Coordinates of C-alpha atoms and ligand atoms in Angstrom, one line a residue:
X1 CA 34.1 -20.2 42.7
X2 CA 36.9 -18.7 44.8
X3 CA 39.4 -16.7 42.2
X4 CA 42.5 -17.1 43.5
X5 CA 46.2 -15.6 42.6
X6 CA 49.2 -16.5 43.7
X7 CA 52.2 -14.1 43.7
X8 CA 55.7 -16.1 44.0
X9 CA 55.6 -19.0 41.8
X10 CA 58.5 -21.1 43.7
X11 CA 58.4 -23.7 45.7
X12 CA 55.6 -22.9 47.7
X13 CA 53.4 -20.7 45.0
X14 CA 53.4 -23.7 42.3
X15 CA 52.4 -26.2 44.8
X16 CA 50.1 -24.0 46.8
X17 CA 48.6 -23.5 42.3
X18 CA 48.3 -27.1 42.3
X19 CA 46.5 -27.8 45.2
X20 CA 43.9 -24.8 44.9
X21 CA 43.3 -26.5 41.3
X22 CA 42.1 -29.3 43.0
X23 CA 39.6 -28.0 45.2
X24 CA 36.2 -27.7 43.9
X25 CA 35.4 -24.5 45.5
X26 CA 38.6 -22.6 43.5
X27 CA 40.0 -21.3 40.3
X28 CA 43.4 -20.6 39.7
X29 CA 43.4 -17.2 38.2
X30 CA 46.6 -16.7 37.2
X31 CA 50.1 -16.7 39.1
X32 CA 52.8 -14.2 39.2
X33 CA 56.1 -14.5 38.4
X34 CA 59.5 -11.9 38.3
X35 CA 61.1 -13.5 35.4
X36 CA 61.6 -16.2 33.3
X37 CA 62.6 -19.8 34.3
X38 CA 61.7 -23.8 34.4
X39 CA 58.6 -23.0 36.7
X40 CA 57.4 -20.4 34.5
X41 CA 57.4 -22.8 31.4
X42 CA 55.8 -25.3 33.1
X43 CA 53.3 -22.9 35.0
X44 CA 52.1 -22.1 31.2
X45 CA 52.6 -25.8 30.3
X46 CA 50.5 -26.8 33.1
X47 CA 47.3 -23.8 31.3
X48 CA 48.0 -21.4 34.6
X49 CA 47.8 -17.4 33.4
X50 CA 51.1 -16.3 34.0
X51 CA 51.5 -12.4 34.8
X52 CA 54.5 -10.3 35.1
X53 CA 55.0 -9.7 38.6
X54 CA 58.1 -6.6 37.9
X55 CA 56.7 -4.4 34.6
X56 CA 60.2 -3.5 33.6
X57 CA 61.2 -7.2 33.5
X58 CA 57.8 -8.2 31.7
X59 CA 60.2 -8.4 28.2
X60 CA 62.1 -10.7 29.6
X61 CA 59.0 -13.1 29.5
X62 CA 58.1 -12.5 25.8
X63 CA 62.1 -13.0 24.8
X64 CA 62.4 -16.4 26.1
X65 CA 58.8 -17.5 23.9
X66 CA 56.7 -17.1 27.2
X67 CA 53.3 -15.3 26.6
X68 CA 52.3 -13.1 29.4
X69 CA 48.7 -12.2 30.5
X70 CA 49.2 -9.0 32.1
X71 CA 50.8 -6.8 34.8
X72 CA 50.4 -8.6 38.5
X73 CA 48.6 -5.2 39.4
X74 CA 45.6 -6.9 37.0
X75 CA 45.4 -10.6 38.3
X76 CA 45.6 -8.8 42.2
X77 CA 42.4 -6.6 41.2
X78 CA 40.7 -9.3 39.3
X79 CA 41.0 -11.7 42.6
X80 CA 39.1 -12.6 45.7
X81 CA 42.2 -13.5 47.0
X82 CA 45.8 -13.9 46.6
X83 CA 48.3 -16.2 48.0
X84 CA 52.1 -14.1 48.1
X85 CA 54.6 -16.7 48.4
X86 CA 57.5 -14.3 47.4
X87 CA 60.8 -14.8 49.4
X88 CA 60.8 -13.7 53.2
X89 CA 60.4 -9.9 53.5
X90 CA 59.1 -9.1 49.8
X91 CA 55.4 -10.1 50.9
X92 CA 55.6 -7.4 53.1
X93 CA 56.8 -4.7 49.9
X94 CA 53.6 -6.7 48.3
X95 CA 51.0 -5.8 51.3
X96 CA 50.4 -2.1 50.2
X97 CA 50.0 -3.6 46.5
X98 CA 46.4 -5.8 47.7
X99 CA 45.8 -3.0 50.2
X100 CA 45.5 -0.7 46.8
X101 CA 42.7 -3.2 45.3
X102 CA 41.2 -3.9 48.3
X103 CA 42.2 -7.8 48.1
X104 CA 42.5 -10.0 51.2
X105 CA 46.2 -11.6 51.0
X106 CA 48.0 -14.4 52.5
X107 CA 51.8 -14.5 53.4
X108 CA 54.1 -17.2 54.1
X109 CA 56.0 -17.8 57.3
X110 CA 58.8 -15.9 56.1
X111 CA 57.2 -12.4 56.9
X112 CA 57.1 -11.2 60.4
X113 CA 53.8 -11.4 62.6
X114 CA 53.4 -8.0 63.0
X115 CA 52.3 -7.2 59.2
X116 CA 49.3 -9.4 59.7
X117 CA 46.0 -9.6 61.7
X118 CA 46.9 -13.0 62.5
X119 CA 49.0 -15.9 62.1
X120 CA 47.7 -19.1 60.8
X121 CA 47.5 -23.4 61.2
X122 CA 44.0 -24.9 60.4
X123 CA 44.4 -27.4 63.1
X124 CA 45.2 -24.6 65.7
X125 CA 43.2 -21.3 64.7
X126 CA 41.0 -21.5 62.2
X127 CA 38.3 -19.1 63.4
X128 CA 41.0 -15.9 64.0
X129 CA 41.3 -15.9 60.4
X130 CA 38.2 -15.8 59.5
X131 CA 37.1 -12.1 57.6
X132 CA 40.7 -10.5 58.0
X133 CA 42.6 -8.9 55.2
X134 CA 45.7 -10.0 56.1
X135 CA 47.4 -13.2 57.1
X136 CA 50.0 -15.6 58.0
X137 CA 50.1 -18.8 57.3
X138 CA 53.1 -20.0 59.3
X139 CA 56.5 -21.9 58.6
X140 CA 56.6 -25.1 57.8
X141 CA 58.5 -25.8 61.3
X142 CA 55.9 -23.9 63.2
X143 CA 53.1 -25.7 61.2
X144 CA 54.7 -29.0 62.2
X145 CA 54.7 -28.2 65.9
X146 CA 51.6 -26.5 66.5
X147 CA 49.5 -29.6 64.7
X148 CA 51.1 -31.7 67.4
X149 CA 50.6 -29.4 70.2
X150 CA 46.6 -28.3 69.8
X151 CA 45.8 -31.9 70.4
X152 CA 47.7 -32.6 73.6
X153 CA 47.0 -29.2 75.0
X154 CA 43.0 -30.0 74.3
X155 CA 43.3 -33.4 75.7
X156 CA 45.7 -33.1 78.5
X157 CA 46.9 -29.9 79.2
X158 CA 50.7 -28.4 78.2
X159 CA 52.6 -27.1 80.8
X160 CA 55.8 -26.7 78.8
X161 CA 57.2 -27.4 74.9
X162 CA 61.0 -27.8 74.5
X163 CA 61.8 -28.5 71.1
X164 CA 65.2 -29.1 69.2
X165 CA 64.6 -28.2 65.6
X166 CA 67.8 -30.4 63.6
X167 CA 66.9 -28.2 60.3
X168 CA 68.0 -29.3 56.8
X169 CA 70.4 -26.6 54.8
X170 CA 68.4 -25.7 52.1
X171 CA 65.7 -27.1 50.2
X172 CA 67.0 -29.5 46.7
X173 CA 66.8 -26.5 44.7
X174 CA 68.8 -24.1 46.2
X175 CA 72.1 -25.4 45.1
X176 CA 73.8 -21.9 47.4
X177 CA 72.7 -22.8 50.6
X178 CA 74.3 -25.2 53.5
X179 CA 76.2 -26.2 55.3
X180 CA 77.9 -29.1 53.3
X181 CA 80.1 -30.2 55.8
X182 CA 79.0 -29.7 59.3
X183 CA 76.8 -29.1 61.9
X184 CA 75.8 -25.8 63.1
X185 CA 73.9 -24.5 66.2
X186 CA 72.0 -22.1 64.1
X187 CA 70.5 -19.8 65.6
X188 CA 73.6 -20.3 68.2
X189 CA 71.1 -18.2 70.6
X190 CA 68.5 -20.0 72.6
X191 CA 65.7 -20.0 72.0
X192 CA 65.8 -19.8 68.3
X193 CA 63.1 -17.8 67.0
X194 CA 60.8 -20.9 66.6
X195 CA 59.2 -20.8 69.7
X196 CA 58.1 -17.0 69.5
X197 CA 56.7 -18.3 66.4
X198 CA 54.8 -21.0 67.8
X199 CA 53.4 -18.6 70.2
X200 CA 51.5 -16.1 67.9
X201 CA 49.1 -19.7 67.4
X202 CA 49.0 -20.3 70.5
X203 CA 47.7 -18.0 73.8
X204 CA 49.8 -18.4 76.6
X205 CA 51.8 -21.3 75.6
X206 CA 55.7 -21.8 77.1
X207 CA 57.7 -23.3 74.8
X208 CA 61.5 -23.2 74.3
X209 CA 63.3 -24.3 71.3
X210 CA 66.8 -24.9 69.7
X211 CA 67.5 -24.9 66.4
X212 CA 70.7 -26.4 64.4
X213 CA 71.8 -26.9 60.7
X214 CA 72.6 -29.9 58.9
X215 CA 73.8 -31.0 55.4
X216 CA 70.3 -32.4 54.4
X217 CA 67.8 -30.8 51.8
X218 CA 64.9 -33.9 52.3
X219 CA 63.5 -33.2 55.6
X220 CA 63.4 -31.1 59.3
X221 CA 63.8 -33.0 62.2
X222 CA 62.0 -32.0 65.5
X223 CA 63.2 -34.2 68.9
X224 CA 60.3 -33.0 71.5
X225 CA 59.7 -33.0 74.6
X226 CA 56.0 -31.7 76.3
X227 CA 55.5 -31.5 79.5
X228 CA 51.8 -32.5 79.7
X229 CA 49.1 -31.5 83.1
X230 CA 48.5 -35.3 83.7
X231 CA 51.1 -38.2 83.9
X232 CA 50.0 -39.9 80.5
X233 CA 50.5 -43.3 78.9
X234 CA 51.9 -43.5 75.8
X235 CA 49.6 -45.8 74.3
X236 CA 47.0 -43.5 75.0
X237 CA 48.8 -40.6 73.1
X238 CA 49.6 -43.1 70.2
X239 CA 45.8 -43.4 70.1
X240 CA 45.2 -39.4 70.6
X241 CA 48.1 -38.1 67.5
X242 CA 46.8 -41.2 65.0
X243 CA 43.5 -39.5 65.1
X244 CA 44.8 -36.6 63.9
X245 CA 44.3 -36.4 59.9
X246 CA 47.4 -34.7 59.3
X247 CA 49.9 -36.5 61.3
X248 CA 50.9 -39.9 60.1
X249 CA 52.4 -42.1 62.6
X250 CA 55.1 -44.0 61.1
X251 CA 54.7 -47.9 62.1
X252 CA 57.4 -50.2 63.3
X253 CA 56.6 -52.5 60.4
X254 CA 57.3 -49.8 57.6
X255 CA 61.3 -49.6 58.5
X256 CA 61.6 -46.0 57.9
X257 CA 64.7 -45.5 59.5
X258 CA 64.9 -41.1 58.1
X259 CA 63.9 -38.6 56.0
X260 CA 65.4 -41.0 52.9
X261 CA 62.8 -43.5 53.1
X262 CA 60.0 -41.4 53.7
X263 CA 60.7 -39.7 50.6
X264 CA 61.2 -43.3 49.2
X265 CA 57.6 -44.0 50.5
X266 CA 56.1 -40.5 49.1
X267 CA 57.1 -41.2 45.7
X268 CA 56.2 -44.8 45.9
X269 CA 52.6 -43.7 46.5
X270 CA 53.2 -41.6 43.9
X271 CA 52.9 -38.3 45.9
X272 CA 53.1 -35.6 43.2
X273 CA 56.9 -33.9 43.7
X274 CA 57.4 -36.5 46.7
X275 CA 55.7 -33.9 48.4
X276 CA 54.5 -35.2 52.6
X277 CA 52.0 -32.8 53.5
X278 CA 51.6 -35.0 57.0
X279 CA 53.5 -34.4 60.5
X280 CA 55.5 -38.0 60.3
X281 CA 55.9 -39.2 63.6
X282 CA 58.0 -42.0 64.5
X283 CA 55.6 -44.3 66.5
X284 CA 58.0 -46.0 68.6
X285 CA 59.5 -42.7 69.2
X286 CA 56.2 -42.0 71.3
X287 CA 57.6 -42.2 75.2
X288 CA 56.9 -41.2 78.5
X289 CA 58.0 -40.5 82.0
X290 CA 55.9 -39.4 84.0
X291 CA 54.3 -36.1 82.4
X292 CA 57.1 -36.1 80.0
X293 CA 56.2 -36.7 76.6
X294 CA 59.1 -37.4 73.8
X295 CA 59.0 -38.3 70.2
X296 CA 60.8 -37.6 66.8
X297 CA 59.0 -36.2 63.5
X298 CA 60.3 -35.3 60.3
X299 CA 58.9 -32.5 58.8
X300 CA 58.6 -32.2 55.0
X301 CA 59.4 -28.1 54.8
X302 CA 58.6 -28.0 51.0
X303 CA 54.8 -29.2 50.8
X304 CA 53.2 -29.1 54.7
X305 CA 52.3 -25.9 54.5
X306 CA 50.2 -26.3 51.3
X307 CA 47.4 -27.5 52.9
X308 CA 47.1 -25.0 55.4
X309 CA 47.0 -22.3 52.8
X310 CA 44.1 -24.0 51.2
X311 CA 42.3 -23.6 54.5
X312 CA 43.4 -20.1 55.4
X313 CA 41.4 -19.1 51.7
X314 CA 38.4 -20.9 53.2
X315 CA 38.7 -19.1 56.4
X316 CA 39.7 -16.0 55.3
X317 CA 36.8 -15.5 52.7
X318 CA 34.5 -17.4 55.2
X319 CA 33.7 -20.1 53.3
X320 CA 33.9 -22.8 55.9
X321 CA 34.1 -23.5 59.1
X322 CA 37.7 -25.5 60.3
X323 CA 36.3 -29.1 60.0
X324 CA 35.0 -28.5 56.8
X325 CA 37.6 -27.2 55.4
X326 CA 40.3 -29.4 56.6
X327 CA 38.2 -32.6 55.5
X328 CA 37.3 -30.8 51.7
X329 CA 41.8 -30.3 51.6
X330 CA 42.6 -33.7 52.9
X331 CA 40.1 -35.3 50.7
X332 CA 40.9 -33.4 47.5
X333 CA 44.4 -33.3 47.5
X334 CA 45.1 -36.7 49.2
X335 CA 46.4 -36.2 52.3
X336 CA 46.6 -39.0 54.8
X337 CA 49.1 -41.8 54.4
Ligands
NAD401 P1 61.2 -19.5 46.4 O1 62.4 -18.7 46.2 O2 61.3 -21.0 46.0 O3 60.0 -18.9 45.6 C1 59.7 -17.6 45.6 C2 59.3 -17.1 44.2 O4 58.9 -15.8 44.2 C3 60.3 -17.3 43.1 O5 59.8 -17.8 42.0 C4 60.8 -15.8 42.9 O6 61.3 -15.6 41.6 C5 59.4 -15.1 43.1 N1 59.6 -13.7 43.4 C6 60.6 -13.0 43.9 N2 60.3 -11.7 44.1 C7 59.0 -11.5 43.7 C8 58.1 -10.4 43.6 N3 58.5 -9.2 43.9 N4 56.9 -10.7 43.1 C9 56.5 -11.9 42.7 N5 57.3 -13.0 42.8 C10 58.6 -12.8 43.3 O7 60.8 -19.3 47.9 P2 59.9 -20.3 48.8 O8 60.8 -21.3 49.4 O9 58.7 -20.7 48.0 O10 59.5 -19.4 50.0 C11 58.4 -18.5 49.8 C12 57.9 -18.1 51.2 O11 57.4 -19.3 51.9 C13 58.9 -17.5 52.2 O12 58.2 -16.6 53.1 C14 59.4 -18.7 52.9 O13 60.0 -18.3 54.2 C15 58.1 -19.5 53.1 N6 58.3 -20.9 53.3 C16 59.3 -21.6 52.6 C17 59.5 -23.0 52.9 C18 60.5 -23.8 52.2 O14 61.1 -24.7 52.8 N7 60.9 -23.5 51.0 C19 58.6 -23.6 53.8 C20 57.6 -22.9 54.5 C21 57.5 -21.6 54.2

């Protein structure tokens, strides 16, 4: 059994917890937190050992009736693995902390390339993961883009990826964040720092994007264009992305007109936190002209990179190969609508 910790217990850490739960192959260890708060009750309520991730702060835990396990320093040496899923530029403050124990750590996409041997998506890269100490799993909008672009550039070639990114203003949670009232080019600077992003998955890929802000918390939304080798039919890529386990193609027939009936849809199905772990891809959306590819996908920027950090533990620890793994996620944790 692969011990795993997690460091961050927020919106990524506790659903990254649950889904490593579910896997057959892993045991939750513990999870680290910095203080006290609705997740850590129900990290204890849900039997994960919660550690103090901040010793001065540790009292904190035991004032509001929580019952710590230890220091993080003791769930980081006890691991195989952890999983940081602190806030952007704190897993980099937390590298030299697994670097003491000697413990292979994943960060978010919220750290910079740079502090890792490589960046991460399942679908994409699998095997450059596999034995290093340190890496990147990456954002949820990078996630979303390369899943759709390894396919096409395996079947048909990709000359060029130009991608507006219509970005939601903070997740439900974060009551601070916006805007509430308008629209913003954000970054105003092209290209937004997507694309760069995009490129540490991919070798020698051109791709361009924009990037803008909206009052939404549900969902992304990516309009793209790709520039494929070949003039292709759409049917035919209909046919190619449906194969693909973790895009969903969103039929005609289900009248999803946005992001507010998909999350209608997830928790209909009874998707635990309405969480979409799948690229969802208009299918009507699916056009072309000539070499020109277009389409529209919403991008669920809470949960889709959950599955992805249960493969990066596979393929960091070399436990599987990418298929494998991929199948064991989808399978245990129910992803494919
Ligand atoms: P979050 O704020 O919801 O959760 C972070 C958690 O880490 C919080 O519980 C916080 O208290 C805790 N924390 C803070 N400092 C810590 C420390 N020193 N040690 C241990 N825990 C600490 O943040 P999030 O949205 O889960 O983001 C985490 C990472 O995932 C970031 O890199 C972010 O860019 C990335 N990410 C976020 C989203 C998203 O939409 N929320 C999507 C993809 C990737």
């Amino acid at each position: 059994m692969i011990q795993v910790a997690i460091n961050g217990y927020g919106t990524i850490g506790k659903r990254v917890a649950d889904a490593v739960r579910a896997q057959p192959d892993m045991e939750v260890l513990g999870v680290a937190k910095t203080r006290p708060n609705f997740e850590a009750e129900t990290a204890l309520e849900k039997d994960f050992d919660l550690y103090a991730a901040i010793e001065e702060r540790a009292g904190q835990f035991a004032e509001a009736g929580l019952e710590i396990a230890g220091p993080v320093e003791d769930l980081v040496d006890a691991a195989d693995i952890v999983v940081d899923a602190t806030p952007s530029g704190i897993g980099a403050e937390n590298k030299a902390l697994y670097e003491e124990y000697d413990t292979p750590a994943l960060y978010q996409g919220g750290e910079d390339a740079d502090l890792v041997e490589t960046s991460f998506n399942a679908r994409s890269n699998f095997e450059d993961a596999v034995g290093a100490d340190h890496v990147r799993v990456v954002s949820c909008n990078t996630t979303g883009l390369s899943r759709v672009i390894a396919p096409l550039r395996e079947a048909y070639g990709v000359e060029k990826v130009r991608a507006t990114l219509v970005r939601r203003g903070g997740d439900p949670g974060q009551t601070g964040r916006g805007p509430i009232n308008d629209i913003l080019p954000n970054p105003v600077t092209i290209p937004s720092h997507h694309g760069p992003d995009v490129e540490t998955i991919f070798d020698d890929l051109d791709i361009d994007t924009l990037g803008m802000k909206v009052p939404a918390t549900l969902m992304h939304m990516h309009s793209l264009n790709v520039t494929l080798e070949a003039d292709v039919d759409a049917a035919d890529v209909r046919e190619l992305l449906a194969e693909e386990s973790r895009l969903f193609l969103i039929p005609e027939s289900m009248a999803i007109d946005g992001s507010g009936k998909l999350k209608e849809y997830a928790m209909d199905v009874g998707r635990p936190r309405a969480d979409i772990w799948e690229n969802c891809i208009w299918e009507e959306s699916i056009s072309t002209v000539g070499r020109d590819l277009y389409l529209f996908q919403g991008i669920h920027q809470e949960s889709d990179v959950v599955p992805e950090n249960v493969d990066a533990i596979r393929a960091v620890l070399g436990e599987a190969d990418a298929e494998e793994s991929i199948e064991l996620t989808n399978e245990t944790m129910g992803v494919g609508l």
